[in-house]
XYZ file of C-alpha atoms in Angstrom:
271
model
C 0.000 0.000 0.000
C 1.478 3.312 -0.998
C 1.394 6.301 1.330
C 2.017 9.975 0.578
C 2.914 12.267 3.480
C 2.296 15.993 3.059
C 3.384 18.389 5.791
C 2.882 22.095 6.236
C 3.967 24.033 9.287
C 3.828 27.465 10.802
C 6.309 28.085 13.569
C 6.408 31.157 15.764
C 9.077 32.023 18.336
C 8.403 30.342 21.685
C 8.373 32.550 24.786
C 9.952 31.387 28.005
C 13.412 30.548 29.326
C 16.166 29.356 26.978
C 16.421 25.647 26.281
C 18.726 23.701 28.579
C 21.142 20.935 27.648
C 18.780 18.319 29.125
C 16.423 16.390 26.884
C 13.027 18.004 27.494
C 9.784 18.351 25.612
C 9.622 21.900 24.270
C 6.339 23.867 24.119
C 4.842 23.952 20.641
C 3.775 27.335 19.293
C 3.193 26.610 15.653
C 0.824 24.303 13.834
C 1.671 21.313 11.712
C -0.827 19.179 9.847
C -0.180 15.798 8.255
C -2.202 14.075 5.537
C -1.619 10.333 5.364
C -3.018 8.972 2.123
C -4.043 5.334 2.141
C -7.290 3.425 1.636
C -9.244 4.770 3.475
C -7.314 7.963 4.059
C -6.652 8.801 7.660
C -5.923 12.288 8.895
C -4.185 12.760 12.237
C -4.224 16.141 13.908
C -4.590 17.581 17.395
C -6.703 20.175 19.098
C -6.966 21.605 22.605
C -10.536 20.389 23.053
C -11.471 17.659 25.538
C -11.935 13.989 24.585
C -15.141 13.342 22.612
C -16.533 11.403 19.639
C -18.471 12.473 16.538
C -21.573 10.473 15.663
C -21.870 11.758 12.081
C -18.498 10.364 10.969
C -15.668 8.113 12.042
C -13.995 10.357 14.615
C -12.348 9.585 17.957
C -10.202 11.695 20.220
C -7.677 10.289 22.642
C -6.911 12.871 25.302
C -3.548 13.055 27.031
C -2.427 15.657 29.585
C -0.014 18.265 28.272
C 2.937 19.657 30.133
C 1.187 22.952 30.910
C -1.949 21.384 32.320
C -3.878 21.630 29.077
C -5.244 18.718 27.150
C -3.789 17.605 23.819
C -6.193 15.574 21.705
C -5.374 13.098 18.946
C -8.156 13.000 16.367
C -8.473 10.206 13.809
C -10.954 10.908 10.998
C -11.994 9.035 7.887
C -11.363 10.590 4.470
C -13.784 13.376 3.622
C -14.477 14.495 7.183
C -13.916 18.181 7.675
C -11.202 19.563 9.938
C -12.279 20.239 13.506
C -13.485 23.812 13.543
C -12.481 24.156 17.179
C -8.905 23.010 16.546
C -6.310 25.225 18.119
C -3.524 24.055 15.825
C -1.411 22.263 18.439
C 1.332 20.133 16.936
C 1.502 16.359 17.349
C 4.983 15.015 16.743
C 5.044 12.451 13.961
C 7.316 10.300 16.102
C 4.385 9.438 18.365
C 2.540 7.881 15.453
C 5.613 5.830 14.504
C 6.014 4.585 18.079
C 2.395 3.446 18.082
C 2.953 1.417 14.926
C 6.073 -0.178 16.429
C 4.244 -1.141 19.628
C 1.401 -2.668 17.615
C 3.828 -4.769 15.595
C 5.697 -5.938 18.694
C 2.442 -6.939 20.382
C 0.882 -8.791 17.474
C 3.839 -10.537 15.887
C 5.728 -12.960 18.106
C 9.046 -14.717 17.639
C 9.885 -18.367 17.004
C 7.490 -21.022 18.375
C 8.320 -22.194 21.899
C 7.694 -25.225 24.100
C 4.923 -23.216 25.760
C 3.172 -22.887 22.389
C 3.418 -26.643 21.847
C 2.058 -27.330 25.338
C -0.894 -25.060 24.700
C -1.954 -26.933 21.553
C -1.078 -30.433 22.798
C -3.691 -33.198 22.925
C -4.032 -34.926 26.335
C -2.549 -38.423 26.307
C -5.775 -40.148 27.370
C -7.631 -38.431 24.534
C -4.941 -39.312 21.998
C -5.123 -42.994 22.920
C -8.890 -43.172 22.423
C -9.811 -40.879 19.516
C -8.780 -43.290 16.749
C -5.983 -41.141 15.349
C -2.227 -41.828 15.259
C -0.128 -39.864 17.718
C 3.243 -38.197 18.101
C 4.223 -38.265 21.787
C 7.149 -36.070 22.821
C 8.896 -36.365 26.189
C 10.550 -33.045 27.010
C 11.530 -30.621 29.791
C 11.543 -26.844 30.004
C 15.272 -26.860 30.858
C 16.204 -29.003 27.835
C 18.057 -26.841 25.302
C 17.709 -29.434 22.538
C 13.950 -29.518 23.144
C 13.810 -25.736 22.816
C 15.785 -25.834 19.570
C 13.478 -28.513 18.163
C 10.265 -26.692 19.136
C 9.935 -24.702 15.864
C 10.349 -27.921 13.846
C 7.661 -29.750 15.822
C 5.423 -26.689 15.618
C 5.666 -26.500 11.819
C 4.900 -30.196 11.369
C 2.000 -29.969 13.811
C 0.499 -27.079 11.850
C 0.630 -29.263 8.740
C -0.706 -32.548 10.142
C -2.505 -31.549 13.336
C -5.937 -32.289 11.862
C -5.011 -35.946 11.252
C -2.427 -36.730 13.918
C -2.417 -36.105 17.684
C 0.571 -34.206 19.065
C 1.116 -34.992 22.745
C 3.602 -33.261 25.072
C 4.709 -35.039 28.277
C 6.938 -33.077 30.669
C 9.338 -35.493 32.352
C 9.514 -33.262 35.437
C 5.932 -34.278 36.147
C 6.156 -37.528 38.116
C 2.791 -38.459 36.644
C 4.557 -39.657 33.496
C 7.084 -41.928 35.222
C 5.280 -45.053 34.012
C 5.228 -43.876 30.398
C 8.912 -42.952 30.585
C 9.778 -46.444 31.758
C 7.452 -48.036 29.216
C 9.122 -46.292 26.270
C 12.673 -46.369 27.651
C 13.082 -42.614 27.973
C 16.647 -41.856 29.053
C 17.341 -38.847 26.845
C 15.193 -35.977 25.599
C 13.651 -34.932 23.380
C 12.302 -38.453 22.964
C 9.505 -38.802 20.409
C 7.382 -41.927 20.107
C 5.180 -42.525 17.052
C 1.952 -44.408 17.790
C -0.481 -45.793 15.243
C -4.243 -45.304 15.485
C -4.462 -48.260 17.906
C -1.813 -46.839 20.227
C 0.951 -49.260 19.232
C 4.481 -47.910 18.895
C 5.754 -47.702 15.319
C 9.079 -45.994 15.971
C 10.947 -43.362 17.934
C 13.354 -40.477 17.539
C 15.716 -39.433 20.321
C 17.788 -36.270 20.519
C 18.170 -33.550 17.927
C 16.628 -34.511 14.610
C 16.259 -32.951 11.149
C 12.851 -31.724 10.109
C 12.600 -34.166 7.205
C 12.763 -37.121 9.614
C 9.850 -35.909 11.713
C 7.884 -34.769 8.685
C 8.323 -38.087 6.838
C 7.298 -40.159 9.859
C 4.239 -38.032 10.606
C 3.185 -38.138 6.954
C 3.389 -41.940 7.045
C 1.289 -42.031 10.223
C -1.348 -39.746 8.720
C -1.617 -42.024 5.670
C -1.882 -45.197 7.754
C 1.240 -46.845 6.333
C 2.430 -50.121 7.820
C 5.914 -48.805 8.533
C 7.740 -45.522 9.020
C 10.612 -44.226 6.868
C 12.643 -43.623 10.037
C 11.516 -46.213 12.568
C 14.436 -45.756 14.948
C 16.622 -42.648 15.039
C 18.934 -42.050 17.999
C 21.969 -40.355 16.517
C 21.308 -36.786 17.551
C 22.369 -34.878 20.662
C 19.978 -35.311 23.574
C 19.735 -34.263 27.214
C 20.232 -37.218 29.597
C 17.601 -37.913 32.236
C 17.461 -40.142 35.280
C 14.232 -41.917 35.998
C 13.335 -44.155 38.907
C 13.197 -47.713 37.633
C 15.660 -47.106 34.780
C 19.235 -47.924 35.744
C 22.151 -46.972 33.532
C 24.839 -49.624 33.750
C 27.702 -50.106 31.272
C 26.687 -52.778 28.813
C 23.120 -52.923 30.117
C 20.100 -52.676 27.872
C 16.937 -50.601 28.122
C 13.488 -51.538 26.937
C 12.619 -50.711 23.356
C 8.903 -50.189 22.638
C 9.203 -52.166 19.382
C 10.748 -55.174 21.103
C 14.336 -56.258 21.648
C 16.852 -54.125 23.478
C 19.106 -51.157 22.915
C 22.648 -51.218 24.265
C 23.757 -48.484 26.643
C 26.366 -47.610 24.024
C 23.429 -46.178 22.073
C 23.354 -42.322 22.257
C 20.053 -42.535 24.110
C 21.818 -43.939 27.144
C 24.385 -41.182 27.313
C 22.653 -38.098 25.857
């Protein structure tokens, strides 16, 4: 959208003491008007009148106290509305308008997706195991740096397949999930388990993983395939965890949800 900014000003000498070296807001004695052309056009100006609204057109005034006890009013009018006849010609610095735009952008546009965002959209485990859809179950912790780094990847894949696949988040710091951690052999996080529509494990990914691995596995789940492209991935960096009932011993094995055992030399045992 193109904008054209026209400015006219009348400045008269300001009475009072000379300006000091400190940064202070100086009294305004002239008048400056700005015309911002867009669709619809919006005109911003100020007057010394009190806060009010016009019923005949789109007009609102936001009053703010001035330095001298008067009231400066910001008026926003739709294109075609006449200038306020009572306007005293007080100047509104254009910087204020720019600051407002910056604050709006900062408030409405966030940064990269976080673990908190994933938690908010997560499907409860009991629901995921009974709604007839395949599931992606991630064991994580708020202190896990690898989990934080992987959050945007999981978020993107969830946005793509969330209508067909459950995405479940289980925080290992919650002792409630101790049984599930032991069941799936969780000794490093992030630890992702892929469940089919019946709740049976089809594969797992442990540690840092590329997006294509997660995306390919979730796509296979959503299509009901018999096997996953990456049924067992444990080559990435993970954060080690200690869970009651899971003992790390050199040469020992931990349970694998698909059967068999995984040696402790596997990266999952050491993080």
